[in-house]
XYZ file of C-alpha atoms in Angstrom:
572
model
C -19.107 -7.793 -34.961
C -16.003 -10.062 -35.234
C -13.693 -10.923 -32.141
C -10.392 -12.257 -33.223
C -8.783 -13.672 -29.265
C -4.954 -13.729 -28.715
C -3.739 -15.821 -26.503
C -0.093 -15.920 -24.406
C 1.888 -18.232 -22.437
C 2.681 -16.924 -19.013
C 6.220 -16.914 -18.030
C 5.571 -18.195 -14.883
C 4.229 -21.345 -16.215
C 0.444 -20.707 -16.224
C -0.691 -22.054 -19.143
C -4.291 -20.888 -18.850
C -4.570 -17.778 -21.214
C -4.429 -15.031 -18.568
C -4.468 -11.902 -20.554
C -6.758 -12.936 -23.461
C -7.586 -9.628 -25.339
C -10.648 -9.805 -27.826
C -9.784 -7.037 -30.577
C -13.228 -6.022 -32.161
C -12.855 -4.374 -35.796
C -14.724 -1.299 -36.193
C -14.237 2.677 -35.066
C -12.112 3.603 -32.248
C -15.615 4.518 -30.579
C -16.822 1.027 -30.965
C -13.610 -0.392 -29.516
C -13.885 1.111 -26.537
C -17.417 0.691 -25.671
C -16.515 -3.186 -26.465
C -13.867 -3.451 -24.258
C -16.670 -3.208 -21.278
C -18.232 -6.263 -22.251
C -17.168 -9.407 -20.399
C -13.905 -10.763 -20.466
C -13.691 -14.366 -22.266
C -12.280 -16.432 -18.981
C -14.660 -14.255 -16.779
C -16.768 -16.719 -15.173
C -20.046 -15.328 -13.327
C -20.373 -16.725 -9.556
C -23.618 -18.775 -8.847
C -25.793 -18.133 -5.974
C -25.388 -21.631 -4.405
C -27.734 -21.006 -1.571
C -25.742 -22.480 0.619
C -25.772 -21.088 4.063
C -21.993 -21.917 4.985
C -18.906 -20.311 3.849
C -17.209 -22.628 0.805
C -13.305 -22.155 1.421
C -12.480 -24.462 -1.557
C -14.590 -22.568 -3.940
C -13.398 -19.350 -2.551
C -9.814 -20.547 -3.184
C -10.520 -21.574 -7.285
C -12.309 -18.249 -7.781
C -9.618 -15.977 -6.805
C -7.178 -18.434 -8.408
C -9.094 -18.025 -11.738
C -9.566 -14.553 -11.675
C -9.377 -12.962 -15.393
C -7.680 -9.843 -14.465
C -5.117 -8.638 -16.704
C -1.283 -9.399 -16.004
C 0.283 -6.883 -17.797
C 2.486 -5.547 -15.060
C 6.733 -5.617 -15.671
C 8.960 -5.715 -13.334
C 9.988 -2.181 -13.671
C 6.278 -1.359 -12.757
C 6.326 -3.598 -9.676
C 9.772 -1.985 -8.617
C 8.529 1.385 -8.778
C 5.312 0.625 -6.924
C 7.649 -1.034 -4.233
C 10.247 1.980 -4.076
C 7.461 4.957 -4.649
C 4.537 3.208 -3.049
C 4.736 4.606 0.541
C 6.574 7.838 -0.347
C 3.731 10.289 -0.296
C 2.359 13.169 1.955
C 3.313 11.036 5.074
C 7.097 11.556 4.135
C 6.833 14.947 2.644
C 3.767 16.742 4.792
C 3.062 14.108 7.744
C 7.215 14.131 9.102
C 6.444 17.750 10.022
C 3.456 17.129 12.505
C 6.126 13.980 13.760
C 8.883 16.465 14.230
C 6.486 18.951 15.867
C 5.161 16.194 18.663
C 8.497 14.351 19.286
C 11.613 15.732 17.800
C 13.798 14.905 15.713
C 15.523 12.341 18.262
C 11.792 10.545 18.213
C 11.614 10.891 14.395
C 14.159 8.486 14.024
C 13.761 6.110 16.291
C 10.105 5.835 15.634
C 10.297 5.796 11.602
C 13.639 3.149 12.159
C 11.213 0.819 14.131
C 8.422 1.001 11.505
C 10.855 0.743 9.200
C 12.005 -2.590 10.558
C 8.477 -3.746 11.231
C 7.402 -3.366 7.278
C 10.882 -4.863 6.128
C 9.346 -8.126 7.859
C 5.974 -7.382 6.872
C 6.765 -7.171 2.834
C 9.503 -10.669 3.149
C 6.426 -12.226 4.533
C 3.807 -10.781 1.829
C 6.855 -11.577 -0.943
C 6.814 -15.103 0.099
C 3.174 -15.786 -0.109
C 2.414 -13.534 -3.256
C 5.321 -15.365 -5.428
C 3.523 -18.965 -3.789
C -0.029 -17.315 -4.458
C -0.194 -14.695 -6.856
C -3.785 -14.416 -6.560
C -6.732 -12.213 -7.000
C -6.828 -10.345 -3.188
C -3.660 -11.618 -1.840
C -3.492 -10.131 1.661
C -7.188 -10.478 2.323
C -7.659 -13.955 0.489
C -4.348 -15.013 2.708
C -6.486 -14.663 5.632
C -9.387 -16.340 4.480
C -7.377 -19.248 3.531
C -4.519 -19.585 6.183
C -6.458 -18.047 9.372
C -10.190 -17.540 9.542
C -12.880 -16.816 6.647
C -14.542 -14.064 8.823
C -11.138 -12.342 9.620
C -10.724 -12.534 5.571
C -13.618 -10.819 5.233
C -12.884 -8.345 7.654
C -9.499 -7.622 6.345
C -11.215 -7.333 2.760
C -13.907 -5.001 3.844
C -11.463 -3.269 5.832
C -8.964 -2.726 3.323
C -11.326 -1.946 0.650
C -13.164 0.377 2.888
C -9.697 2.197 3.657
C -9.034 2.906 -0.279
C -12.853 4.197 -1.087
C -12.356 7.010 1.795
C -8.724 7.813 0.772
C -9.522 9.022 -2.878
C -11.862 11.905 -2.024
C -9.534 12.637 1.289
C -6.610 13.011 -1.548
C -8.162 14.800 -4.152
C -9.222 17.568 -1.788
C -5.431 17.231 -0.669
C -4.443 17.850 -4.417
C -6.484 20.960 -4.426
C -5.255 22.191 -1.013
C -1.482 22.348 -2.654
C -2.275 24.369 -5.182
C -3.246 26.988 -2.243
C 0.389 27.342 -2.035
C 0.657 29.879 -5.158
C -2.645 31.594 -3.815
C -4.582 30.344 -6.979
C -7.572 32.493 -7.250
C -9.552 29.537 -9.301
C -12.465 27.904 -7.070
C -11.158 24.457 -4.962
C -14.194 22.916 -6.812
C -12.554 23.451 -9.965
C -9.394 21.998 -8.923
C -11.075 18.861 -7.095
C -12.987 18.052 -10.958
C -9.369 18.264 -12.523
C -7.577 15.630 -10.098
C -10.845 13.370 -10.154
C -10.822 13.324 -13.869
C -7.073 12.663 -14.123
C -7.379 9.466 -11.904
C -10.244 7.989 -13.297
C -8.960 8.551 -16.655
C -5.703 6.784 -15.526
C -7.393 3.461 -14.363
C -9.840 3.321 -17.023
C -6.728 2.245 -18.997
C -6.882 -0.774 -16.953
C -3.606 -2.181 -14.862
C -1.061 -0.650 -17.308
C -2.371 2.457 -17.224
C -2.032 2.373 -13.162
C 1.492 0.447 -13.673
C 2.841 3.336 -16.365
C 1.344 6.228 -13.879
C 2.971 4.861 -11.254
C 6.369 4.317 -12.266
C 6.373 8.279 -13.894
C 4.900 9.276 -9.931
C 7.530 7.211 -8.424
C 10.130 8.123 -10.462
C 9.569 11.788 -9.469
C 9.141 11.235 -5.897
C 12.559 9.318 -5.726
C 14.257 12.007 -7.794
C 13.040 14.792 -5.446
C 13.801 12.997 -2.403
C 17.498 12.370 -3.520
C 17.684 15.938 -4.723
C 17.052 17.012 -1.297
C 19.170 14.875 0.427
C 22.112 16.382 -1.789
C 20.821 19.892 -1.217
C 20.452 19.107 2.553
C 23.834 18.156 3.158
C 25.133 21.311 1.421
C 22.819 23.431 3.462
C 23.702 21.618 6.533
C 27.266 22.568 5.811
C 26.732 26.180 5.077
C 26.338 26.185 1.161
C 22.967 27.731 0.640
C 22.229 31.331 -0.411
C 22.436 32.500 3.607
C 25.429 30.559 4.366
C 26.520 29.828 8.063
C 27.263 25.935 9.419
C 24.167 24.178 10.922
C 25.514 20.827 11.869
C 23.501 19.403 15.070
C 22.846 22.962 16.493
C 18.860 22.232 16.722
C 19.218 18.832 18.357
C 20.878 20.961 21.467
C 18.443 24.034 21.233
C 15.488 23.724 20.998
C 16.674 19.804 21.517
C 16.335 15.946 20.615
C 13.149 15.035 22.075
C 9.980 17.494 22.410
C 7.928 14.965 24.742
C 9.650 12.477 26.246
C 8.773 8.856 25.670
C 4.766 9.841 24.924
C 6.345 11.975 22.111
C 7.738 8.855 20.608
C 4.805 6.708 21.055
C 2.785 9.773 19.069
C 5.385 9.365 16.227
C 5.439 5.752 16.222
C 1.757 6.093 15.086
C 2.254 8.820 12.232
C 5.082 6.915 11.183
C 3.047 4.019 10.462
C 0.513 5.514 8.865
C 3.259 7.359 6.359
C 4.149 3.639 5.252
C 0.680 3.137 4.196
C 0.542 1.527 0.842
C 3.628 -0.422 0.978
C 1.411 -3.721 0.586
C 0.125 -2.551 -2.576
C 3.230 -4.215 -4.529
C 1.669 -7.894 -3.150
C -1.575 -6.896 -4.072
C -0.037 -6.018 -7.877
C 1.123 -9.996 -7.827
C -1.733 -11.330 -9.343
C -1.484 -8.730 -12.525
C 2.237 -9.506 -13.067
C 3.314 -11.753 -15.828
C 6.027 -13.019 -13.903
C 6.030 -12.855 -9.760
C 8.541 -15.557 -9.455
C 11.205 -13.202 -11.202
C 9.760 -9.714 -10.602
C 8.161 -9.588 -6.679
C 11.421 -11.157 -4.971
C 13.267 -8.032 -6.541
C 10.464 -5.468 -5.786
C 10.163 -7.014 -2.112
C 14.022 -6.523 -1.654
C 13.675 -2.638 -2.766
C 12.152 -1.932 0.551
C 15.501 -2.424 2.066
C 16.469 1.088 0.237
C 13.187 2.929 0.772
C 13.396 2.363 4.561
C 17.357 3.380 4.620
C 17.844 6.080 2.044
C 14.422 7.712 1.352
C 13.164 7.858 4.988
C 15.829 7.261 7.383
C 18.611 9.568 5.538
C 16.108 12.265 4.340
C 14.501 13.052 7.742
C 17.745 12.729 9.469
C 18.370 16.113 7.249
C 15.112 17.360 8.275
C 15.637 16.863 12.208
C 18.895 18.703 11.337
C 17.784 21.866 9.613
C 14.134 22.270 11.016
C 13.653 22.877 14.986
C 10.681 21.341 16.226
C 9.628 24.414 17.361
C 9.090 25.887 13.928
C 5.592 27.326 13.991
C 5.230 26.717 10.336
C 4.824 22.823 11.338
C 1.299 23.274 12.078
C -0.513 22.769 8.999
C -4.074 23.386 7.954
C -4.333 19.751 6.516
C -1.932 16.680 5.720
C -1.245 17.845 2.716
C -0.389 21.622 3.407
C 2.763 22.095 1.535
C 3.431 25.042 3.611
C 3.569 22.870 6.602
C 6.305 20.405 4.587
C 9.533 20.344 6.513
C 11.048 19.782 3.367
C 9.784 23.344 2.206
C 10.497 25.039 5.539
C 13.853 23.513 5.084
C 14.781 24.917 1.594
C 12.642 28.363 2.331
C 15.022 28.664 5.515
C 17.797 28.116 3.254
C 16.857 31.535 1.322
C 16.289 29.737 -2.075
C 13.759 30.836 -3.965
C 12.450 28.724 -6.318
C 12.848 25.184 -5.096
C 10.259 25.727 -2.623
C 7.577 25.796 -5.396
C 9.545 22.758 -7.332
C 8.826 20.771 -4.078
C 5.241 21.429 -3.811
C 4.828 20.029 -7.422
C 6.492 16.750 -6.197
C 4.047 17.173 -2.844
C 1.031 17.432 -5.408
C 2.060 14.186 -7.784
C 2.699 12.305 -4.390
C -0.671 13.124 -3.467
C -1.922 12.194 -6.958
C -0.163 8.854 -6.846
C -1.575 7.850 -3.501
C -5.291 8.839 -5.051
C -4.229 7.022 -8.434
C -3.624 3.693 -6.090
C -6.645 4.129 -4.064
C -8.573 3.223 -7.024
C -6.512 0.505 -7.882
C -6.361 -1.126 -4.089
C -10.188 -0.737 -3.630
C -11.439 -2.097 -6.622
C -9.487 -5.346 -6.878
C -9.893 -5.708 -3.175
C -13.809 -5.548 -4.014
C -12.966 -7.958 -6.760
C -11.608 -10.345 -4.950
C -14.012 -10.378 -2.222
C -16.942 -10.819 -4.549
C -15.601 -13.649 -6.072
C -15.170 -15.357 -2.918
C -18.821 -14.632 -2.111
C -17.824 -12.190 0.394
C -19.447 -9.019 -1.407
C -22.122 -8.396 -3.865
C -21.799 -10.973 -6.966
C -21.174 -7.680 -9.561
C -17.957 -6.498 -8.046
C -16.447 -9.709 -9.732
C -17.409 -8.509 -13.050
C -14.027 -8.166 -15.225
C -14.304 -6.262 -18.808
C -12.466 -7.607 -21.804
C -9.539 -5.155 -20.245
C -8.998 -7.338 -17.451
C -10.537 -4.277 -15.391
C -12.884 -4.877 -12.358
C -15.186 -2.347 -13.848
C -17.695 -2.083 -11.378
C -14.987 -1.908 -8.545
C -13.417 0.930 -10.456
C -16.882 3.037 -10.663
C -17.917 2.611 -7.327
C -14.430 3.820 -6.153
C -14.764 6.744 -8.613
C -18.019 7.907 -7.325
C -16.945 7.533 -3.711
C -14.190 10.341 -5.439
C -17.138 12.994 -5.574
C -17.406 13.184 -1.694
C -14.450 15.383 -2.280
C -16.690 17.941 -3.284
C -17.456 18.332 0.487
C -14.276 20.417 0.836
C -16.698 23.362 -0.429
C -19.182 22.696 2.184
C -19.447 24.200 6.151
C -19.333 20.234 7.167
C -16.037 19.484 5.243
C -14.058 19.346 8.675
C -16.615 16.822 10.225
C -16.745 14.661 7.161
C -13.374 14.445 6.223
C -12.443 13.826 9.956
C -14.357 10.559 10.298
C -13.553 9.582 6.959
C -10.327 9.280 8.117
C -11.018 7.710 10.909
C -12.430 4.956 9.070
C -9.412 4.593 7.392
C -7.092 5.616 10.403
C -5.790 1.913 11.442
C -6.657 0.250 8.393
C -2.873 -0.784 7.355
C -1.648 -1.775 10.967
C -4.366 -4.481 10.540
C -3.516 -5.207 7.227
C 0.156 -5.590 7.846
C -0.268 -7.814 11.171
C -2.891 -10.417 9.585
C -0.051 -10.297 6.537
C 2.358 -11.522 9.411
C 0.048 -14.129 10.466
C -1.035 -15.303 7.602
C 2.645 -15.984 7.119
C 3.580 -17.955 10.265
C 0.220 -20.346 10.057
C 1.478 -20.609 6.224
C 4.595 -21.944 7.013
C 3.416 -23.956 10.047
C 0.654 -25.985 7.313
C 3.690 -26.215 4.387
C 5.984 -27.859 7.153
C 2.939 -30.141 8.498
C 2.185 -31.274 4.854
C 5.306 -32.483 4.256
C 6.983 -29.618 2.048
C 10.243 -28.238 2.816
C 11.825 -24.521 2.483
C 13.601 -25.373 -0.776
C 10.421 -25.626 -2.449
C 9.875 -21.970 -2.251
C 10.944 -19.717 -4.904
C 11.094 -17.041 -2.582
C 12.192 -17.076 1.228
C 11.515 -14.132 3.619
C 15.213 -13.205 4.426
C 14.034 -12.684 8.183
C 11.646 -15.970 8.374
C 8.692 -16.393 10.974
C 10.880 -14.826 13.383
C 10.502 -11.650 11.488
C 7.041 -12.129 10.945
C 6.630 -12.877 14.793
C 8.671 -9.473 15.426
C 6.431 -7.433 12.820
C 3.250 -9.134 14.472
C 4.432 -7.657 17.831
C 5.205 -4.047 16.579
C 1.663 -3.651 15.064
C 0.246 -4.921 18.414
C 2.535 -2.041 19.803
C 1.464 0.601 17.301
C -2.291 -0.287 18.347
C -1.130 0.157 21.946
C 0.611 3.342 21.546
C -2.366 4.572 19.163
C -4.746 3.669 22.100
C -2.713 5.750 24.561
C -2.402 8.881 22.388
C -5.672 8.958 21.510
C -6.999 8.699 25.096
C -4.636 10.978 26.741
C -3.600 13.268 23.543
C -0.072 15.247 24.205
C -1.066 18.626 26.310
C -4.970 17.948 26.095
C -7.502 16.444 28.444
C -9.245 13.472 27.172
C -11.986 13.961 24.704
C -14.706 11.081 23.361
C -14.294 12.596 19.762
C -10.673 12.579 19.592
C -10.320 9.286 20.799
C -12.795 7.973 18.334
C -11.469 9.610 15.627
C -8.391 7.874 16.132
C -9.521 4.564 17.173
C -12.595 4.405 15.047
C -11.246 1.292 12.832
C -10.921 -0.942 15.598
C -14.772 -1.272 16.796
C -15.719 -1.493 12.572
C -13.082 -4.471 12.251
C -14.467 -6.511 15.406
C -18.107 -5.856 14.016
C -17.118 -7.048 10.405
C -15.399 -10.366 12.258
C -17.977 -11.194 14.629
C -20.802 -10.113 12.572
C -19.667 -12.673 9.791
C -18.449 -15.356 11.891
C -21.847 -15.642 13.690
C -24.259 -15.337 10.509
C -21.763 -18.638 8.633
C -20.328 -19.678 11.833
C -16.378 -20.160 10.076
C -13.703 -21.734 11.777
C -10.323 -21.032 12.156
C -8.512 -23.036 9.453
C -6.431 -25.861 10.715
C -2.636 -26.322 9.370
C -3.261 -29.860 8.182
C -6.373 -28.756 6.339
C -5.030 -25.810 4.575
C -5.073 -25.643 0.676
C -1.475 -25.550 -0.625
C -2.101 -26.030 -4.151
C -5.159 -24.208 -5.777
C -3.413 -20.732 -7.000
C -0.025 -21.822 -7.189
C 1.068 -20.841 -10.905
C 4.236 -23.287 -10.915
C 3.629 -26.299 -9.142
C 7.078 -28.702 -10.195
C 9.574 -26.344 -10.184
C 12.182 -28.061 -7.270
C 14.558 -29.019 -10.353
C 14.368 -25.711 -11.768
C 14.711 -24.046 -8.435
C 18.051 -26.217 -7.424
C 19.739 -25.266 -11.007
C 19.183 -21.899 -10.266
C 20.384 -21.910 -6.827
C 23.568 -23.721 -7.968
C 23.956 -21.098 -10.217
C 23.853 -18.379 -7.369
C 26.175 -20.491 -5.495
C 28.858 -19.935 -7.958
C 28.468 -15.760 -8.330
C 31.229 -13.871 -7.297
C 30.638 -12.595 -3.606
C 29.901 -8.823 -4.578
C 27.315 -10.277 -6.612
C 25.834 -12.727 -4.184
C 25.778 -9.574 -1.618
C 24.148 -7.314 -4.086
C 21.174 -9.846 -5.051
C 20.516 -10.619 -1.208
C 19.638 -6.911 -1.189
C 18.219 -6.359 -4.299
């Protein structure tokens, strides 16, 4: 079988063929089967037999990963905008509203939004300089401690591995909104096949699917905001001006300060997935150009999609609404968005909103396969996971990771068993605090990177993209993540309106001991040490090394822009 390799020069300055595609001659089936063969640039990691962790080799391995670089700017922007618009906003906000009230909802989501703004800017700065496989877990290994990088990598991979079956079941549950007579197992099969098929198309398939999913979610949120304003002003079928009536009766707060803390934790979970834009940097054609724009989109997501839509939800739905208590995290009947539309007397739109919720659930399931497979591949490249996970095929897919993630999705069939509630509760417990650890580690890695960058004689002018809140923002983001852990500990140990229960506590806080076991276990096994600032590797993995003159020209060009254009590009 004759192979015709085609090489392309990365616009970001990388002369290595980043996306070599071997095009075998033959029929359609032959081409499909051949695509699973090893990538021309794939270099299997060899066992060294060395008992110590080799940080230098790990940095080189993730920098030379042959993952496909086919994501474009539009893909990254939609991943950034729609990455965290999911059931946390559409359904989870209902439980948050019931627990804390409309004022607590806004306060908590605004604080978490501010935290995420700091986190993604820190991630953006690191990802533009080092668009390497594994992203944030690799940054923990490089700038903090290899043992912590190991813990963060497996923590993140486990999060997405258990999220996939949960989201597949959630998608099947959304069908119950229409009282479907079809067995739930049938819908689980359909959604599983759809998600797996999308990811088998490679990173381009993931990018295109997320582009469409995110576009649907964005249109839905904007449409709801417009509709909500009309309903609030008395323009719905039932008429009647609502205004701030529900803020006075039943009130703005449901459970005082403890209610705010409970919503604080829920809000943190709602934003899970925001960091995926950094993970995708390694598979982006030109991260220096695409990533900054995508990172800045977070400002609009926080402001427009979360704060404004939740303000309207708090105006239209009282926290005493009984329907806010759903059967699951994807029960559309418990969505405050659906309840607000139903209360207004509109007949067709609730079903449309349920379709949007189903799309949001599938989007998260799609991201779970992507996130877990890429993280497992990066861990294997660094020698922190079985070598087989590092295998990259001709299409640039970490196919072993995709297969393992897909097999985990089959756990969704537990939904038709008698033990489904217990099984899913503990699966959710494993993934519950994963994002908090990830975000905190990103902030800490950025702080340590800046320290090493300065100590080794570099200036901030050498950075193609600088975090707008800077190191102060990373300290703020790190502190807020610690605050979430404290708030979660309090609300898990003493739940609102309930007595302390060991089962309730561990179902909310299980991720903490799991992470600590990973960290100290690896540290005792390999005796890793904290990476010193003066010893940090600030070269390996950088696609562009000598761009000072290019950056100076770009800054001079931006300085000549009119004020309106500079303001626009500051935010976008």
